[in-house]
């Protein structure tokens, strides 16, 4: 029930701010070379593993989905916010965008070469996160890759911390704790990027991007 309530709160909040959000973040990669590099590496490892599709889960207005498409991936976006999906379809009519929940994806087992979750887990209560990680594992093909981005907590003795997000209540994680949760879900960490906060950043949180892989012999 907690996850259901939290998901509804986040969905309704993002519906309400979709236009503003799209305007604010449309060009976010322009001044973020490290993020572009991580996404490029993700595209390369996914491409090297096969020709499976990639799902951008929590795609928002679709700008990152479109970027992955420009990198040569066969990609589609999924978001709980119908308003975000409407904007994405309008901005990028050549790409597929679906409404859906990360906790119950309308995607067949083992069909994806890659999953991107870019700050899309931050509104999930920690006790409900294993359900979403299990869905990531389920839809990935053996050998498929997950790239998950999130904000880091400050204290390893507190694996999760809440913070006052502009849109909806949000959580950040100690990176090793989330990596362990991924392992429990059958996704082994391959690499991570840690971005230290810059003086001009609104929130002084480290940003983490973890690349994980589903085992080749996994089902």
PDB file of C-alpha atoms in Angstrom:
ATOM      1  CA  UNK A   1       0.000   0.000   0.000  1.00  0.00           C
ATOM      2  CA  UNK A   2       2.871   2.357   0.777  1.00  0.00           C
ATOM      3  CA  UNK A   3       4.385   1.880  -2.674  1.00  0.00           C
ATOM      4  CA  UNK A   4       0.990   2.328  -4.317  1.00  0.00           C
ATOM      5  CA  UNK A   5       0.388   5.596  -2.467  1.00  0.00           C
ATOM      6  CA  UNK A   6       3.915   6.877  -3.142  1.00  0.00           C
ATOM      7  CA  UNK A   7       3.674   5.992  -6.825  1.00  0.00           C
ATOM      8  CA  UNK A   8       0.348   7.794  -7.156  1.00  0.00           C
ATOM      9  CA  UNK A   9       1.695  10.883  -5.390  1.00  0.00           C
ATOM     10  CA  UNK A  10       4.723  11.003  -7.688  1.00  0.00           C
ATOM     11  CA  UNK A  11       2.670  10.365 -10.831  1.00  0.00           C
ATOM     12  CA  UNK A  12       0.161  13.110 -10.038  1.00  0.00           C
ATOM     13  CA  UNK A  13       2.940  15.535  -9.104  1.00  0.00           C
ATOM     14  CA  UNK A  14       4.828  14.950 -12.358  1.00  0.00           C
ATOM     15  CA  UNK A  15       1.619  15.262 -14.359  1.00  0.00           C
ATOM     16  CA  UNK A  16       1.172  18.708 -12.812  1.00  0.00           C
ATOM     17  CA  UNK A  17       4.694  19.961 -13.632  1.00  0.00           C
ATOM     18  CA  UNK A  18       5.320  18.143 -16.919  1.00  0.00           C
ATOM     19  CA  UNK A  19       5.564  21.225 -19.134  1.00  0.00           C
ATOM     20  CA  UNK A  20       7.922  23.045 -16.763  1.00  0.00           C
ATOM     21  CA  UNK A  21      10.035  19.931 -16.247  1.00  0.00           C
ATOM     22  CA  UNK A  22      10.426  19.412 -19.992  1.00  0.00           C
ATOM     23  CA  UNK A  23      11.568  23.001 -20.491  1.00  0.00           C
ATOM     24  CA  UNK A  24      14.063  22.818 -17.624  1.00  0.00           C
ATOM     25  CA  UNK A  25      15.686  19.521 -18.588  1.00  0.00           C
ATOM     26  CA  UNK A  26      15.414  19.403 -22.384  1.00  0.00           C
ATOM     27  CA  UNK A  27      19.080  20.416 -22.803  1.00  0.00           C
ATOM     28  CA  UNK A  28      20.454  18.994 -19.549  1.00  0.00           C
ATOM     29  CA  UNK A  29      23.130  16.879 -21.246  1.00  0.00           C
ATOM     30  CA  UNK A  30      24.644  19.851 -23.044  1.00  0.00           C
ATOM     31  CA  UNK A  31      26.698  20.920 -20.018  1.00  0.00           C
ATOM     32  CA  UNK A  32      27.172  17.444 -18.521  1.00  0.00           C
ATOM     33  CA  UNK A  33      30.026  15.760 -20.394  1.00  0.00           C
ATOM     34  CA  UNK A  34      30.425  13.020 -17.777  1.00  0.00           C
ATOM     35  CA  UNK A  35      26.791  12.031 -18.124  1.00  0.00           C
ATOM     36  CA  UNK A  36      27.146  11.937 -21.891  1.00  0.00           C
ATOM     37  CA  UNK A  37      30.220   9.731 -21.503  1.00  0.00           C
ATOM     38  CA  UNK A  38      28.399   7.278 -19.218  1.00  0.00           C
ATOM     39  CA  UNK A  39      25.436   7.066 -21.580  1.00  0.00           C
ATOM     40  CA  UNK A  40      27.804   6.522 -24.500  1.00  0.00           C
ATOM     41  CA  UNK A  41      29.565   3.704 -22.624  1.00  0.00           C
ATOM     42  CA  UNK A  42      26.180   2.173 -21.778  1.00  0.00           C
ATOM     43  CA  UNK A  43      25.175   2.296 -25.437  1.00  0.00           C
ATOM     44  CA  UNK A  44      28.459   0.686 -26.456  1.00  0.00           C
ATOM     45  CA  UNK A  45      28.279  -2.237 -24.014  1.00  0.00           C
ATOM     46  CA  UNK A  46      24.634  -2.872 -24.840  1.00  0.00           C
ATOM     47  CA  UNK A  47      25.405  -2.792 -28.558  1.00  0.00           C
ATOM     48  CA  UNK A  48      28.339  -5.145 -28.113  1.00  0.00           C
ATOM     49  CA  UNK A  49      26.143  -7.681 -26.314  1.00  0.00           C
ATOM     50  CA  UNK A  50      23.577  -7.988 -29.090  1.00  0.00           C
ATOM     51  CA  UNK A  51      20.761  -6.156 -30.819  1.00  0.00           C
ATOM     52  CA  UNK A  52      18.139  -6.238 -28.049  1.00  0.00           C
ATOM     53  CA  UNK A  53      15.910  -3.286 -27.360  1.00  0.00           C
ATOM     54  CA  UNK A  54      16.578  -0.810 -24.554  1.00  0.00           C
ATOM     55  CA  UNK A  55      13.927   0.583 -22.209  1.00  0.00           C
ATOM     56  CA  UNK A  56      14.330   4.031 -20.663  1.00  0.00           C
ATOM     57  CA  UNK A  57      12.251   3.512 -17.522  1.00  0.00           C
ATOM     58  CA  UNK A  58      11.027   6.733 -15.990  1.00  0.00           C
ATOM     59  CA  UNK A  59      11.729   8.494 -19.270  1.00  0.00           C
ATOM     60  CA  UNK A  60       9.916  11.737 -18.463  1.00  0.00           C
ATOM     61  CA  UNK A  61       9.586  13.956 -21.541  1.00  0.00           C
ATOM     62  CA  UNK A  62      11.817  11.654 -23.577  1.00  0.00           C
ATOM     63  CA  UNK A  63      14.989  13.684 -24.096  1.00  0.00           C
ATOM     64  CA  UNK A  64      17.307  10.968 -22.769  1.00  0.00           C
ATOM     65  CA  UNK A  65      15.427   8.308 -24.734  1.00  0.00           C
ATOM     66  CA  UNK A  66      16.053  10.364 -27.859  1.00  0.00           C
ATOM     67  CA  UNK A  67      19.736  10.718 -26.970  1.00  0.00           C
ATOM     68  CA  UNK A  68      20.091   6.947 -26.666  1.00  0.00           C
ATOM     69  CA  UNK A  69      18.447   6.618 -30.059  1.00  0.00           C
ATOM     70  CA  UNK A  70      21.008   9.015 -31.508  1.00  0.00           C
ATOM     71  CA  UNK A  71      23.695   6.734 -30.051  1.00  0.00           C
ATOM     72  CA  UNK A  72      22.361   3.914 -32.203  1.00  0.00           C
ATOM     73  CA  UNK A  73      20.182   1.998 -29.753  1.00  0.00           C
ATOM     74  CA  UNK A  74      16.731   0.605 -30.489  1.00  0.00           C
ATOM     75  CA  UNK A  75      15.083   2.344 -27.566  1.00  0.00           C
ATOM     76  CA  UNK A  76      11.652   3.102 -26.160  1.00  0.00           C
ATOM     77  CA  UNK A  77      10.488   5.012 -23.095  1.00  0.00           C
ATOM     78  CA  UNK A  78       8.134   4.177 -20.246  1.00  0.00           C
ATOM     79  CA  UNK A  79       6.813   6.578 -17.619  1.00  0.00           C
ATOM     80  CA  UNK A  80       3.994   6.547 -15.080  1.00  0.00           C
ATOM     81  CA  UNK A  81       3.041  10.134 -15.932  1.00  0.00           C
ATOM     82  CA  UNK A  82       0.615  10.349 -18.847  1.00  0.00           C
ATOM     83  CA  UNK A  83       1.428  14.046 -19.213  1.00  0.00           C
ATOM     84  CA  UNK A  84       5.128  13.277 -19.612  1.00  0.00           C
ATOM     85  CA  UNK A  85       4.397  10.575 -22.193  1.00  0.00           C
ATOM     86  CA  UNK A  86       2.204  12.991 -24.161  1.00  0.00           C
ATOM     87  CA  UNK A  87       5.080  15.495 -24.301  1.00  0.00           C
ATOM     88  CA  UNK A  88       7.569  12.791 -25.288  1.00  0.00           C
ATOM     89  CA  UNK A  89       5.375  11.522 -28.129  1.00  0.00           C
ATOM     90  CA  UNK A  90       4.932  15.053 -29.425  1.00  0.00           C
ATOM     91  CA  UNK A  91       8.640  15.919 -29.243  1.00  0.00           C
ATOM     92  CA  UNK A  92       9.945  12.612 -30.617  1.00  0.00           C
ATOM     93  CA  UNK A  93       7.222  11.088 -32.820  1.00  0.00           C
ATOM     94  CA  UNK A  94       9.683   8.622 -34.354  1.00  0.00           C
ATOM     95  CA  UNK A  95      10.135   6.866 -30.992  1.00  0.00           C
ATOM     96  CA  UNK A  96       7.814   4.691 -28.933  1.00  0.00           C
ATOM     97  CA  UNK A  97       6.628   5.877 -25.512  1.00  0.00           C
ATOM     98  CA  UNK A  98       4.283   3.982 -23.170  1.00  0.00           C
ATOM     99  CA  UNK A  99       2.675   4.726 -19.827  1.00  0.00           C
ATOM    100  CA  UNK A 100       3.478   2.121 -17.218  1.00  0.00           C
ATOM    101  CA  UNK A 101       4.725   1.273 -13.745  1.00  0.00           C
ATOM    102  CA  UNK A 102       8.263   0.121 -13.038  1.00  0.00           C
ATOM    103  CA  UNK A 103       6.830  -2.205 -10.391  1.00  0.00           C
ATOM    104  CA  UNK A 104       4.769  -4.106 -12.997  1.00  0.00           C
ATOM    105  CA  UNK A 105       6.217  -3.606 -16.475  1.00  0.00           C
ATOM    106  CA  UNK A 106       4.218  -4.625 -19.526  1.00  0.00           C
ATOM    107  CA  UNK A 107       7.357  -6.138 -21.040  1.00  0.00           C
ATOM    108  CA  UNK A 108       8.022  -9.832 -21.683  1.00  0.00           C
ATOM    109  CA  UNK A 109      10.656 -11.770 -19.759  1.00  0.00           C
ATOM    110  CA  UNK A 110      14.255 -11.557 -20.946  1.00  0.00           C
ATOM    111  CA  UNK A 111      13.762  -9.451 -24.074  1.00  0.00           C
ATOM    112  CA  UNK A 112      15.796  -6.305 -23.355  1.00  0.00           C
ATOM    113  CA  UNK A 113      19.460  -5.750 -24.044  1.00  0.00           C
ATOM    114  CA  UNK A 114      19.494  -2.787 -21.712  1.00  0.00           C
ATOM    115  CA  UNK A 115      17.526  -0.880 -19.088  1.00  0.00           C
ATOM    116  CA  UNK A 116      18.155   2.751 -18.181  1.00  0.00           C
ATOM    117  CA  UNK A 117      16.823   4.007 -14.853  1.00  0.00           C
ATOM    118  CA  UNK A 118      18.046   7.576 -14.615  1.00  0.00           C
ATOM    119  CA  UNK A 119      16.952   8.983 -11.257  1.00  0.00           C
ATOM    120  CA  UNK A 120      13.625   7.188 -11.739  1.00  0.00           C
ATOM    121  CA  UNK A 121      13.879   5.146  -8.512  1.00  0.00           C
ATOM    122  CA  UNK A 122      14.245   8.149  -6.210  1.00  0.00           C
ATOM    123  CA  UNK A 123      10.554   8.323  -5.290  1.00  0.00           C
ATOM    124  CA  UNK A 124      10.309   4.617  -4.430  1.00  0.00           C
ATOM    125  CA  UNK A 125      10.152   3.842  -0.696  1.00  0.00           C
ATOM    126  CA  UNK A 126      13.247   1.755   0.164  1.00  0.00           C
ATOM    127  CA  UNK A 127      11.225  -1.256   1.309  1.00  0.00           C
ATOM    128  CA  UNK A 128       9.563  -1.397  -2.119  1.00  0.00           C
ATOM    129  CA  UNK A 129      12.719  -1.014  -4.217  1.00  0.00           C
ATOM    130  CA  UNK A 130      13.456  -4.790  -4.411  1.00  0.00           C
ATOM    131  CA  UNK A 131      10.231  -5.249  -6.405  1.00  0.00           C
ATOM    132  CA  UNK A 132      11.431  -2.782  -9.032  1.00  0.00           C
ATOM    133  CA  UNK A 133      14.939  -4.238  -9.157  1.00  0.00           C
ATOM    134  CA  UNK A 134      13.393  -7.670  -9.659  1.00  0.00           C
ATOM    135  CA  UNK A 135      11.438  -6.261 -12.612  1.00  0.00           C
ATOM    136  CA  UNK A 136      14.647  -4.855 -14.099  1.00  0.00           C
ATOM    137  CA  UNK A 137      16.190  -8.318 -13.825  1.00  0.00           C
ATOM    138  CA  UNK A 138      13.120 -10.038 -15.248  1.00  0.00           C
ATOM    139  CA  UNK A 139      12.918  -7.992 -18.450  1.00  0.00           C
ATOM    140  CA  UNK A 140      16.657  -8.072 -19.179  1.00  0.00           C
ATOM    141  CA  UNK A 141      18.038 -10.762 -21.441  1.00  0.00           C
ATOM    142  CA  UNK A 142      20.951 -12.845 -20.087  1.00  0.00           C
ATOM    143  CA  UNK A 143      24.029 -10.624 -20.384  1.00  0.00           C
ATOM    144  CA  UNK A 144      21.873  -7.483 -20.556  1.00  0.00           C
ATOM    145  CA  UNK A 145      22.955  -4.279 -18.816  1.00  0.00           C
ATOM    146  CA  UNK A 146      21.280  -1.892 -16.378  1.00  0.00           C
ATOM    147  CA  UNK A 147      22.413   1.691 -15.848  1.00  0.00           C
ATOM    148  CA  UNK A 148      20.853   3.208 -12.735  1.00  0.00           C
ATOM    149  CA  UNK A 149      21.393   6.778 -11.566  1.00  0.00           C
ATOM    150  CA  UNK A 150      20.609   8.125  -8.101  1.00  0.00           C
ATOM    151  CA  UNK A 151      21.748  10.558  -5.418  1.00  0.00           C
ATOM    152  CA  UNK A 152      24.029   9.220  -2.694  1.00  0.00           C
ATOM    153  CA  UNK A 153      23.358   9.343   1.026  1.00  0.00           C
ATOM    154  CA  UNK A 154      26.049  10.819   3.261  1.00  0.00           C
ATOM    155  CA  UNK A 155      26.413   8.131   5.907  1.00  0.00           C
ATOM    156  CA  UNK A 156      27.048   4.407   5.331  1.00  0.00           C
ATOM    157  CA  UNK A 157      25.395   3.636   8.660  1.00  0.00           C
ATOM    158  CA  UNK A 158      22.146   5.027   7.172  1.00  0.00           C
ATOM    159  CA  UNK A 159      21.766   3.216   3.835  1.00  0.00           C
ATOM    160  CA  UNK A 160      18.858   5.445   2.813  1.00  0.00           C
ATOM    161  CA  UNK A 161      18.022   9.057   3.556  1.00  0.00           C
ATOM    162  CA  UNK A 162      14.980  11.106   2.638  1.00  0.00           C
ATOM    163  CA  UNK A 163      15.271  14.529   1.078  1.00  0.00           C
ATOM    164  CA  UNK A 164      12.874  17.312   0.196  1.00  0.00           C
ATOM    165  CA  UNK A 165      12.525  16.918  -3.560  1.00  0.00           C
ATOM    166  CA  UNK A 166      10.736  19.732  -5.389  1.00  0.00           C
ATOM    167  CA  UNK A 167       8.112  17.423  -6.907  1.00  0.00           C
ATOM    168  CA  UNK A 168       7.503  14.547  -4.462  1.00  0.00           C
ATOM    169  CA  UNK A 169       9.120  12.887  -1.403  1.00  0.00           C
ATOM    170  CA  UNK A 170      12.406  11.285  -2.432  1.00  0.00           C
ATOM    171  CA  UNK A 171      15.179   9.011  -1.224  1.00  0.00           C
ATOM    172  CA  UNK A 172      18.909   8.692  -1.696  1.00  0.00           C
ATOM    173  CA  UNK A 173      21.055   5.593  -1.107  1.00  0.00           C
ATOM    174  CA  UNK A 174      24.503   4.667   0.096  1.00  0.00           C
ATOM    175  CA  UNK A 175      26.079   3.347  -3.148  1.00  0.00           C
ATOM    176  CA  UNK A 176      27.416   0.087  -1.715  1.00  0.00           C
ATOM    177  CA  UNK A 177      24.013  -0.654  -0.202  1.00  0.00           C
ATOM    178  CA  UNK A 178      22.252  -0.223  -3.541  1.00  0.00           C
ATOM    179  CA  UNK A 179      24.944  -2.266  -5.287  1.00  0.00           C
ATOM    180  CA  UNK A 180      24.282  -5.056  -2.779  1.00  0.00           C
ATOM    181  CA  UNK A 181      20.549  -4.838  -3.502  1.00  0.00           C
ATOM    182  CA  UNK A 182      21.336  -5.192  -7.196  1.00  0.00           C
ATOM    183  CA  UNK A 183      23.434  -8.308  -6.490  1.00  0.00           C
ATOM    184  CA  UNK A 184      20.574  -9.807  -4.503  1.00  0.00           C
ATOM    185  CA  UNK A 185      18.360  -9.181  -7.530  1.00  0.00           C
ATOM    186  CA  UNK A 186      20.815 -10.991  -9.816  1.00  0.00           C
ATOM    187  CA  UNK A 187      22.521  -7.915 -11.266  1.00  0.00           C
ATOM    188  CA  UNK A 188      26.281  -7.704 -10.713  1.00  0.00           C
ATOM    189  CA  UNK A 189      27.968  -4.306 -10.627  1.00  0.00           C
ATOM    190  CA  UNK A 190      30.326  -3.708 -13.543  1.00  0.00           C
ATOM    191  CA  UNK A 191      31.326  -0.100 -12.922  1.00  0.00           C
ATOM    192  CA  UNK A 192      30.235   3.084 -11.213  1.00  0.00           C
ATOM    193  CA  UNK A 193      30.707   6.793 -11.765  1.00  0.00           C
ATOM    194  CA  UNK A 194      30.708   9.179  -8.816  1.00  0.00           C
ATOM    195  CA  UNK A 195      30.145  12.855  -9.522  1.00  0.00           C
ATOM    196  CA  UNK A 196      30.968  15.195  -6.660  1.00  0.00           C
ATOM    197  CA  UNK A 197      28.603  18.143  -6.163  1.00  0.00           C
ATOM    198  CA  UNK A 198      29.648  21.398  -7.748  1.00  0.00           C
ATOM    199  CA  UNK A 199      29.460  24.721  -5.846  1.00  0.00           C
ATOM    200  CA  UNK A 200      26.607  25.863  -8.077  1.00  0.00           C
ATOM    201  CA  UNK A 201      24.522  22.702  -7.569  1.00  0.00           C
ATOM    202  CA  UNK A 202      21.253  23.277  -5.728  1.00  0.00           C
ATOM    203  CA  UNK A 203      21.700  20.123  -3.679  1.00  0.00           C
ATOM    204  CA  UNK A 204      25.125  19.146  -2.413  1.00  0.00           C
ATOM    205  CA  UNK A 205      24.670  15.425  -3.037  1.00  0.00           C
ATOM    206  CA  UNK A 206      27.045  13.085  -4.822  1.00  0.00           C
ATOM    207  CA  UNK A 207      25.515  11.643  -7.969  1.00  0.00           C
ATOM    208  CA  UNK A 208      26.049   7.944  -8.633  1.00  0.00           C
ATOM    209  CA  UNK A 209      25.604   5.989 -11.827  1.00  0.00           C
ATOM    210  CA  UNK A 210      25.944   2.222 -11.461  1.00  0.00           C
ATOM    211  CA  UNK A 211      26.349  -0.089 -14.427  1.00  0.00           C
ATOM    212  CA  UNK A 212      25.256  -3.670 -13.678  1.00  0.00           C
ATOM    213  CA  UNK A 213      24.886  -6.814 -15.735  1.00  0.00           C
ATOM    214  CA  UNK A 214      22.613  -9.834 -15.667  1.00  0.00           C
ATOM    215  CA  UNK A 215      24.523 -13.095 -15.785  1.00  0.00           C
ATOM    216  CA  UNK A 216      24.749 -14.861 -19.154  1.00  0.00           C
ATOM    217  CA  UNK A 217      23.327 -18.054 -17.720  1.00  0.00           C
ATOM    218  CA  UNK A 218      20.492 -16.374 -15.823  1.00  0.00           C
ATOM    219  CA  UNK A 219      16.890 -17.108 -16.655  1.00  0.00           C
TER     220      UNK A 219
END
